[in-house]
Short mmCIF file of C-alpha atoms in Angstrom, two decimals:
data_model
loop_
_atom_site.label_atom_id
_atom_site.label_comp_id
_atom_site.label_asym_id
_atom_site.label_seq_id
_atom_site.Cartn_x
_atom_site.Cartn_y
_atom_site.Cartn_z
CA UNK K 1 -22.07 -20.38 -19.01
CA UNK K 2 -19.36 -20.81 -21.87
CA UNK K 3 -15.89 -21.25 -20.35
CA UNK K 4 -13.68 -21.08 -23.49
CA UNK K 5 -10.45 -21.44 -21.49
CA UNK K 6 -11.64 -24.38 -19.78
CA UNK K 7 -12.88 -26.06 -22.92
CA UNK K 8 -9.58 -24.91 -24.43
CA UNK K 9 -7.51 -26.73 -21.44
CA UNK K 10 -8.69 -30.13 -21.65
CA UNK K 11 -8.08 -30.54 -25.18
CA UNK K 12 -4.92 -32.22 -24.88
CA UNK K 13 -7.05 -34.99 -23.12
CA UNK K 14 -9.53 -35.27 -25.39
CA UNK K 15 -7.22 -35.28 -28.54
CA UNK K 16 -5.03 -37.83 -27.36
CA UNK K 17 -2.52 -35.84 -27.03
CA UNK K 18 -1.52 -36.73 -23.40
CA UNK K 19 -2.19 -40.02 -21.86
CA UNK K 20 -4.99 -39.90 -19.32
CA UNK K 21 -6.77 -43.41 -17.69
CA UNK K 22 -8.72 -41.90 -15.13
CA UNK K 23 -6.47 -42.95 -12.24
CA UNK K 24 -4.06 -40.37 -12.43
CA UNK K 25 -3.87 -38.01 -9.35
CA UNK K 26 -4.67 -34.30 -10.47
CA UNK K 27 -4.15 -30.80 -9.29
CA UNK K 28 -5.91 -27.95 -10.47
CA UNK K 29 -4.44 -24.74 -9.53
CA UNK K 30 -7.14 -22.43 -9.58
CA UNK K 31 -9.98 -24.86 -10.68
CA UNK K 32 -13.53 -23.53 -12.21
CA UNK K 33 -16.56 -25.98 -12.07
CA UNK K 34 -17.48 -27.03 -15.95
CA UNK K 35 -19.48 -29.72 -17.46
CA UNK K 36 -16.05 -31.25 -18.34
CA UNK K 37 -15.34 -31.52 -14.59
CA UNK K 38 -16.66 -34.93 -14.92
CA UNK K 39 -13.54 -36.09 -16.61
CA UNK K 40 -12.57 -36.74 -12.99
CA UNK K 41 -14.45 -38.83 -10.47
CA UNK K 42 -14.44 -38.29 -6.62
CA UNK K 43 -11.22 -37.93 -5.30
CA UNK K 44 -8.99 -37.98 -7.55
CA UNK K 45 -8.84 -34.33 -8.09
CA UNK K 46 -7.81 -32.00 -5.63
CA UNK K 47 -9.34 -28.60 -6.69
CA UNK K 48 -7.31 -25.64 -5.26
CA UNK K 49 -9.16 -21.91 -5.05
CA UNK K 50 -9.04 -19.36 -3.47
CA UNK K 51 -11.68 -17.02 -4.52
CA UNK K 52 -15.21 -17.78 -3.23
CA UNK K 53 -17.44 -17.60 -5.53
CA UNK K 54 -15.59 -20.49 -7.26
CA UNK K 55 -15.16 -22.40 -4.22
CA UNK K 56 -18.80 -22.70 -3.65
CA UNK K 57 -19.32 -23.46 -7.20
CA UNK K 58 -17.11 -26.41 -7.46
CA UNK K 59 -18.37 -27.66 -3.84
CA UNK K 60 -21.78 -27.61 -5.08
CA UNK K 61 -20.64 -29.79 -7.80
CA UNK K 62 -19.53 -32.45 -5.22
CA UNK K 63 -15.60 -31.56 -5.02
CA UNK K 64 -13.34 -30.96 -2.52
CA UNK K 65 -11.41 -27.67 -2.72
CA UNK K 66 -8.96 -26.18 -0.76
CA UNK K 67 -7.51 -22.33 -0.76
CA UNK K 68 -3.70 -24.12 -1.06
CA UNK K 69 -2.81 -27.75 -0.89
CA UNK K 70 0.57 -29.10 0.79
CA UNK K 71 0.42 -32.26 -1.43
CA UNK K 72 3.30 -32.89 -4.30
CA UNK K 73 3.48 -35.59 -6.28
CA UNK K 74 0.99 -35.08 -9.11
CA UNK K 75 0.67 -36.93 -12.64
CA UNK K 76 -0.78 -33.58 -14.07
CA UNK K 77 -1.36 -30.24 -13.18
CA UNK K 78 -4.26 -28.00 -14.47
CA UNK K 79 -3.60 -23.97 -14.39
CA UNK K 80 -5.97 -21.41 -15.26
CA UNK K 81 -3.67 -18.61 -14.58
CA UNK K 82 -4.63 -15.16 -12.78
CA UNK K 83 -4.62 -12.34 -15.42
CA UNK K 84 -1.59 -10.31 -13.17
CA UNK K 85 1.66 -12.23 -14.99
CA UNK K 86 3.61 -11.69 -11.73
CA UNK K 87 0.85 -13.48 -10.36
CA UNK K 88 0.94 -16.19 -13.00
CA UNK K 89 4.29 -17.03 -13.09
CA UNK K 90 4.31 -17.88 -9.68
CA UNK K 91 1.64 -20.23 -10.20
CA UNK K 92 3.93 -21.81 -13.10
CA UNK K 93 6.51 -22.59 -10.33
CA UNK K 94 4.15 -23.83 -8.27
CA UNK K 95 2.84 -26.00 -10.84
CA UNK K 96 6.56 -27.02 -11.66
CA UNK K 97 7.07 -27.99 -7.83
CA UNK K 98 4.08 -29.81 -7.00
CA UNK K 99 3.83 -31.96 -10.62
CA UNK K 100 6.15 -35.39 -10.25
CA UNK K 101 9.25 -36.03 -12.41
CA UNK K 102 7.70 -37.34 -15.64
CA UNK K 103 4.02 -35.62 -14.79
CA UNK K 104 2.50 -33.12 -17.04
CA UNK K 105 1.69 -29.47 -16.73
CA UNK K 106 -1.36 -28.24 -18.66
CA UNK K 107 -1.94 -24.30 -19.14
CA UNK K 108 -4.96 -22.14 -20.78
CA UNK K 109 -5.92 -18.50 -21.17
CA UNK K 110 -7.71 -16.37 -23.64
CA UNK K 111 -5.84 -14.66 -26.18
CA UNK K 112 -6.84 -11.45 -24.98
CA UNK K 113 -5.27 -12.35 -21.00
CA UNK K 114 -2.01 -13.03 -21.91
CA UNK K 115 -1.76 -16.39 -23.71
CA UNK K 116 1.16 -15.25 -26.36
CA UNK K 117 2.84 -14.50 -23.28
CA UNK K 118 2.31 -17.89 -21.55
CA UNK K 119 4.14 -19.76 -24.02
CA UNK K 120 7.18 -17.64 -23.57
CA UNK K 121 6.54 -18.48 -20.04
CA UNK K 122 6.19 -21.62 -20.18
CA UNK K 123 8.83 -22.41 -22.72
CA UNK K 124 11.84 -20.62 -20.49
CA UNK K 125 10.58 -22.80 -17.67
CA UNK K 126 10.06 -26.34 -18.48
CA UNK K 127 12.03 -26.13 -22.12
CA UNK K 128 10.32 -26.81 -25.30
CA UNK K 129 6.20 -27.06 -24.91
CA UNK K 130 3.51 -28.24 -26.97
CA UNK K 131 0.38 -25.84 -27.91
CA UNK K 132 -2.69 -25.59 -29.50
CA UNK K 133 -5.17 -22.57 -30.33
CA UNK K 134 -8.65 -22.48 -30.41
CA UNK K 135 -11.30 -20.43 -28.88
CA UNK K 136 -9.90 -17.40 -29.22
CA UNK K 137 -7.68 -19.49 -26.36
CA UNK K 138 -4.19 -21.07 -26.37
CA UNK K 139 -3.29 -24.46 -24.54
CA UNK K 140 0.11 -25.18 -23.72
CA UNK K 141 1.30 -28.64 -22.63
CA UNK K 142 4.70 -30.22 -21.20
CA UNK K 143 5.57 -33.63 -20.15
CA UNK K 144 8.20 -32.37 -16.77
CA UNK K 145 11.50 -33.80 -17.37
CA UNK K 146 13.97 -32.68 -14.43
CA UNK K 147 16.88 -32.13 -16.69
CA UNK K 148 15.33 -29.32 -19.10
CA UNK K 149 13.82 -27.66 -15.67
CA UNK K 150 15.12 -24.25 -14.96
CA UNK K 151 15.68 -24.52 -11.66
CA UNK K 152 16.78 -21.11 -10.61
CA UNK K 153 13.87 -19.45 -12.40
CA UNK K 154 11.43 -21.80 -10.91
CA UNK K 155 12.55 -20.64 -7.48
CA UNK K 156 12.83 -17.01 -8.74
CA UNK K 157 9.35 -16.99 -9.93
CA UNK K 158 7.73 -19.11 -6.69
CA UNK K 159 8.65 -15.42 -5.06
CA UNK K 160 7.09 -12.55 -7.26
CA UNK K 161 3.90 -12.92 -6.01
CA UNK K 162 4.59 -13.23 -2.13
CA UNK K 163 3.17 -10.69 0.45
CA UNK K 164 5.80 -7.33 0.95
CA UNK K 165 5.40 -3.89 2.02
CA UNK K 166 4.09 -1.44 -0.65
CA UNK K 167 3.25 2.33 -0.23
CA UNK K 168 6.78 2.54 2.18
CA UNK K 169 5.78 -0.03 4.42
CA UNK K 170 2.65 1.36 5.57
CA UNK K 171 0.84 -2.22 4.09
CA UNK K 172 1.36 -5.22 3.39
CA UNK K 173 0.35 -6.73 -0.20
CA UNK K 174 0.79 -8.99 -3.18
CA UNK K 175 0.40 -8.99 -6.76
CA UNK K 176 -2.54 -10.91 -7.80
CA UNK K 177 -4.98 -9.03 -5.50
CA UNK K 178 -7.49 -6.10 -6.75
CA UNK K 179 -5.33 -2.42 -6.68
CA UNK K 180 -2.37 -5.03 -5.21
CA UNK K 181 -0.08 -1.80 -5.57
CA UNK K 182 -1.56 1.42 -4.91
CA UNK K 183 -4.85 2.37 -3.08
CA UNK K 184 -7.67 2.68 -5.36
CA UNK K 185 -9.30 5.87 -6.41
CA UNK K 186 -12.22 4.89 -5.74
CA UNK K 187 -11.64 3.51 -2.05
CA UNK K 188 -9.79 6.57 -1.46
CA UNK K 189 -12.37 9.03 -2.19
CA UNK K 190 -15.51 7.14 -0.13
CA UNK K 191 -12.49 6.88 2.82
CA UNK K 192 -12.54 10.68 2.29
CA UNK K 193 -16.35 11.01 2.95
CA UNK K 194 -16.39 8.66 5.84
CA UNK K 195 -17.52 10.49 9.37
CA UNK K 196 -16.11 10.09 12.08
CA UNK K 197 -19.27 9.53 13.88
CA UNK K 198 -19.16 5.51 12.41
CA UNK K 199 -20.19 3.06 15.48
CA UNK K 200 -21.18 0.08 16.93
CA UNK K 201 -20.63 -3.03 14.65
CA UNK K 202 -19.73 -2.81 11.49
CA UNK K 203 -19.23 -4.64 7.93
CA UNK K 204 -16.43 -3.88 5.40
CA UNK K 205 -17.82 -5.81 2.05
CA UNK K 206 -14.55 -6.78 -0.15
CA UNK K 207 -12.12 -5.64 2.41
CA UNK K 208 -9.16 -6.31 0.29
CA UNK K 209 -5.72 -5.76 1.76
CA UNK K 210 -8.09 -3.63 4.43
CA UNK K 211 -7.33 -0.42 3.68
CA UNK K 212 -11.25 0.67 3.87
CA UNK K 213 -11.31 -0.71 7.22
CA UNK K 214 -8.41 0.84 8.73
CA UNK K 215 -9.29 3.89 7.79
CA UNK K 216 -12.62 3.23 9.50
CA UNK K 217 -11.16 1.85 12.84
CA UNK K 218 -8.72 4.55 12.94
CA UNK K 219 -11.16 7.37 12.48
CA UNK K 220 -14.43 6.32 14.22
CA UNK K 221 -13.50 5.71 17.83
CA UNK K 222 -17.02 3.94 18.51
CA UNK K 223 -16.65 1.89 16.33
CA UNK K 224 -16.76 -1.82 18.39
CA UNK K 225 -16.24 -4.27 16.04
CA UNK K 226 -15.61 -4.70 12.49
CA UNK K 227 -16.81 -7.95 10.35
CA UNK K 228 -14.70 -8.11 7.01
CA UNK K 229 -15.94 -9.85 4.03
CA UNK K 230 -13.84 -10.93 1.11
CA UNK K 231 -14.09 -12.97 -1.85
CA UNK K 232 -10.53 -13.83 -2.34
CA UNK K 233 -8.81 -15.30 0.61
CA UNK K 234 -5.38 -14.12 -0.30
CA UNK K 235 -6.52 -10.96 -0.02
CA UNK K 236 -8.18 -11.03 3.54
CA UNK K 237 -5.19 -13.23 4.64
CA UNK K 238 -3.68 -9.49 3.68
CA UNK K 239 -6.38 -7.53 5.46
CA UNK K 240 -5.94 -9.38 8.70
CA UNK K 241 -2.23 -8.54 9.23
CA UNK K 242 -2.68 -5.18 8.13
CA UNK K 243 -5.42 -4.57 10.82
CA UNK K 244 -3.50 -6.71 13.84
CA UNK K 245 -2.78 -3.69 15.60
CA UNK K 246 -6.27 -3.07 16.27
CA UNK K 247 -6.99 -6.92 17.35
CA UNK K 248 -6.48 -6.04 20.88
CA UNK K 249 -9.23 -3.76 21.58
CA UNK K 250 -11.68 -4.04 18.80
CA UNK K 251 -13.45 -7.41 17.50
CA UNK K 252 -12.47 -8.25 14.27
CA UNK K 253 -13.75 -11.09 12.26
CA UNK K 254 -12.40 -12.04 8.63
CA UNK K 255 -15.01 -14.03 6.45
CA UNK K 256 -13.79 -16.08 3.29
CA UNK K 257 -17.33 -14.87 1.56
CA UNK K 258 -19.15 -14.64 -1.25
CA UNK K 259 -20.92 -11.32 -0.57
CA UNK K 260 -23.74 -11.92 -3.56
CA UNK K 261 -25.06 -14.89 -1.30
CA UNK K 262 -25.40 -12.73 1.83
CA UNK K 263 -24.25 -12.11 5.01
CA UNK K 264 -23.82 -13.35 8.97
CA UNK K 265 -24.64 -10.78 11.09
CA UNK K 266 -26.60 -7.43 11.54
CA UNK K 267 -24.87 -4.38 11.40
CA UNK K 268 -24.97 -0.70 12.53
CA UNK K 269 -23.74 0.65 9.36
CA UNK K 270 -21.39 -0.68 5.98
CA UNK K 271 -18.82 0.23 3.54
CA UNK K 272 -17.80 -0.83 0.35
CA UNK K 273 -16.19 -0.57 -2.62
CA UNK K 274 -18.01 -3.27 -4.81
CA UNK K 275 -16.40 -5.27 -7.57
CA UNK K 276 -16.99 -4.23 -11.40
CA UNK K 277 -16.33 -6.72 -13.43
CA UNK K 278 -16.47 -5.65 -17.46
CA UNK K 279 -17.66 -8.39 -19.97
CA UNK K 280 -16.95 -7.43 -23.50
CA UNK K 281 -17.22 -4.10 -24.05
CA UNK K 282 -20.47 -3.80 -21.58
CA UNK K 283 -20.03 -2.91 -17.82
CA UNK K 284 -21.59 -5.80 -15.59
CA UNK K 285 -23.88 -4.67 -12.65
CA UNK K 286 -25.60 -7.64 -11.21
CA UNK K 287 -22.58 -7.79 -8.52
CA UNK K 288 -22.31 -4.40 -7.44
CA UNK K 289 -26.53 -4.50 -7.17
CA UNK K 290 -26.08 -7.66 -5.42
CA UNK K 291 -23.84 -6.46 -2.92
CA UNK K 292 -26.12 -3.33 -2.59
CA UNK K 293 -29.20 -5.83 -1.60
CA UNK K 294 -27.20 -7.67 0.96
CA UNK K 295 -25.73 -4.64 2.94
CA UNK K 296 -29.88 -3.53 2.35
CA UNK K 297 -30.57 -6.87 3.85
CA UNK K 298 -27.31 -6.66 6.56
CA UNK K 299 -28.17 -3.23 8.49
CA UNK K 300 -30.11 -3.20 11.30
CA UNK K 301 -33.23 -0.43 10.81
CA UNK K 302 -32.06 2.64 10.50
CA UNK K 303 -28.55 1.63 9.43
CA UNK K 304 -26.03 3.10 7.47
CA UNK K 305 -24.64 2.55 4.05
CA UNK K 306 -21.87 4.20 2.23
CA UNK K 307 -20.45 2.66 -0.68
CA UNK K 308 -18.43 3.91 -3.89
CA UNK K 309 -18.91 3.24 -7.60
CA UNK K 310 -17.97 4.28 -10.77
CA UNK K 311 -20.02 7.40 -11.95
CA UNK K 312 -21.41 5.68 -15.19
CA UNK K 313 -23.13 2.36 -13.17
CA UNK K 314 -26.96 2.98 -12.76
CA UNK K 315 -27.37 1.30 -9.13
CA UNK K 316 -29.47 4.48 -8.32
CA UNK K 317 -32.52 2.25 -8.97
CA UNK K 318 -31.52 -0.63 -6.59
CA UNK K 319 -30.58 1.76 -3.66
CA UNK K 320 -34.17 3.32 -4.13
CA UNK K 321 -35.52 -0.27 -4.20
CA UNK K 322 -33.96 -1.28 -0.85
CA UNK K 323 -33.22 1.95 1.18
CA UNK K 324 -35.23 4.64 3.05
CA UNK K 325 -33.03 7.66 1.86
CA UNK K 326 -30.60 7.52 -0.61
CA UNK K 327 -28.02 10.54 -1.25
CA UNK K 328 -24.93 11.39 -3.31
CA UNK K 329 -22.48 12.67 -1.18
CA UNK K 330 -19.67 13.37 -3.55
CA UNK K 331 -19.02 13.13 -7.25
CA UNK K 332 -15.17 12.97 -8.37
CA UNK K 333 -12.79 11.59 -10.82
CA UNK K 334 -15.21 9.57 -12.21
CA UNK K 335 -16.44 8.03 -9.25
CA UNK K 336 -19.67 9.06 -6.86
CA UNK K 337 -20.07 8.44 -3.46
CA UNK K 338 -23.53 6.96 -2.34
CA UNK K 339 -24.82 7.24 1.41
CA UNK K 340 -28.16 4.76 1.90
CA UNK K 341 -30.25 4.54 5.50
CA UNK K 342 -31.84 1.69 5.96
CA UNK K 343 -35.90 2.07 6.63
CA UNK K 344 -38.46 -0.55 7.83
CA UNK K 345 -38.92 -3.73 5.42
CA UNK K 346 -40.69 -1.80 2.34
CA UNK K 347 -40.21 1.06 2.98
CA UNK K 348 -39.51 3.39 -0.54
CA UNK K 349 -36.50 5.73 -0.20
CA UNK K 350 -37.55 9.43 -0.08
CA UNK K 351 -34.00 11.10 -0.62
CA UNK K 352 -32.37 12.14 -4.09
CA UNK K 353 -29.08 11.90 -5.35
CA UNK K 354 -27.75 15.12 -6.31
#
């Protein structure tokens, strides 16, 4: 698959533009595996990520990634910034920290996710910068000199994206992560339609900050034990302190998952909230019917799924594919509420959405 902000990225490398042997030591905040990974060879790059899917992706590749690294010192830093620009000015800090005095700093995006804005970034940070535009992408550069530095807005920036209290203090949360802000619409209404008959063990699939599971562990009293899966570990690092209080008498286990490649246990019933990702102007499905096919694949027979999804994505046909009965249980604000039991293996679903 085409990764124009990658290909953008290295450019400066392959134009001569900064020096490069192949012995320099390398961070890449927020690495993505590419062809043009094999610029590097083993261990010289330390790949940091911490959203799953891309994780497994650059481990099946043959490199070493870790969710955060403690090591400084670099000759040159890679960033693929998140889209959030709280978010991505943080990761400029970071970038400025961890890169040695004379290192350099290397940053992509698309046009369309905040490149123009970058630059600006970039430039009030580490002084004057280099660029180049291609691909509908833009590539800034900077060699780190300590004396051009803005020190006070590198350490004002390292902060915006930290975790604080949001919604009055009721949760804790960071920019960066889905809905970082607010509670989502969507999550809201299927937390509305949850009963309060919920029990035994239980799956949350992309958890978040955890506010689908609270609301399930404070509602369904037999509920025994919750298993919650999330893609981006900053996120369940979130979900985990904002369900502590209910560590002590139910059994709660976080998994840093890709949900799409199944899950690690059997469960009574799940919720979820899927991911929708948009590419182009088209809606994507393949994730939210691949998280439909694992909680199919999850729940014990007879099992329960309720899940939430934007009114206008057809996953009618994959719940009918891979559930007994399949009902609509709500239908609001643009968003519908599905409810799926689980039959024996085969078995075609006789309900109908309404």
């Amino acid at each position: 698959m085409s990764d124009p902000a990658f290909e953008t990225l290295i450019l400066p490398i392959e134009n001569g533009d900064i020096p490069y042997t192949g012995t320099e030591r390398v961070l890449f905040l927020r690495a993505r595996m590419h062809p043009a990974m094999k610029l590097f060879h083993e261990g010289q790059v330390t790949c940091e990520q911490s959203f799953a899917p891309e994780r497994d992706r650059l481990q099946a590749g043959g490199f070493t990634v870790v969710a955060e690294t403690d090591e400084t010192d670099f000759d040159l830093v890679f960033v693929l910034p998140g889209r959030q620009r709280q978010e991505a000015r943080a990761e400029l800090a970071r970038a400025a920290t961890l890169v040695k005095p004379g290192g350099w700093v290397v940053v992509a995006a698309l046009n369309t996710e905040g490149a123009k804005t970058l630059v600006s970034d970039m430039a009030a940070l580490f002084g004057s910068v280099d660029q180049l535009s291609k691909n509908k992408c833009r590539v800034i550069w900077i060699e780190e000199t300590s004396a051009e530095l803005d020190q006070s807005l590198k350490a004002e920036w390292a902060k915006l994206d930290a975790p604080r209290p949001i919604l009055d203090g009721a949760w804790i949360s960071r920019p960066g992560i889905f809905a970082w802000d607010r509670i989502d619409p969507a999550s809201r209404l299927l937390a509305d339609h949850l009963p309060d008959t919920l029990a035994g063990k239980g799956a949350d699939l992309g958890c978040g900050f955890g506010f689908l599971a609270r609301t399930v562990l404070e509602r369904a009293p037999k509920v025994t034990a919750l298993d919650l899966y999330e893609a981006e570990k900053r996120a369940l690092d979130l979900a985990r302190e904002n369900l502590k209080a209910f560590s002590e008498t139910k059994i709660l286990h976080g998994l840093w998952s890709d949900v799409t490649r199944g899950l690690e246990g059997t469960y009574d019933f799940i919720v979820s909230n899927p991911p929708f990702h948009q590419s182009g102007k088209a809606g994507r499905t393949d994730v939210g019917q691949d998280f439909i096919r694992a909680a199919a694949a999850g729940l014990r027979i007879g099992g329960v799924f309720y899940m939430v999804a934007n009114r206008h994505l057809p996953y009618e046909a994959t719940l009918k594919e891979t559930f007994r009965a399949v009902d609509m249980i709500a239908d609001e604000g643009g968003y519908k509420v599905i409810r799926a039991i689980k039959g024996a293996v085969g078995g075609a679903a006789k309900g109908k959405g309404r």
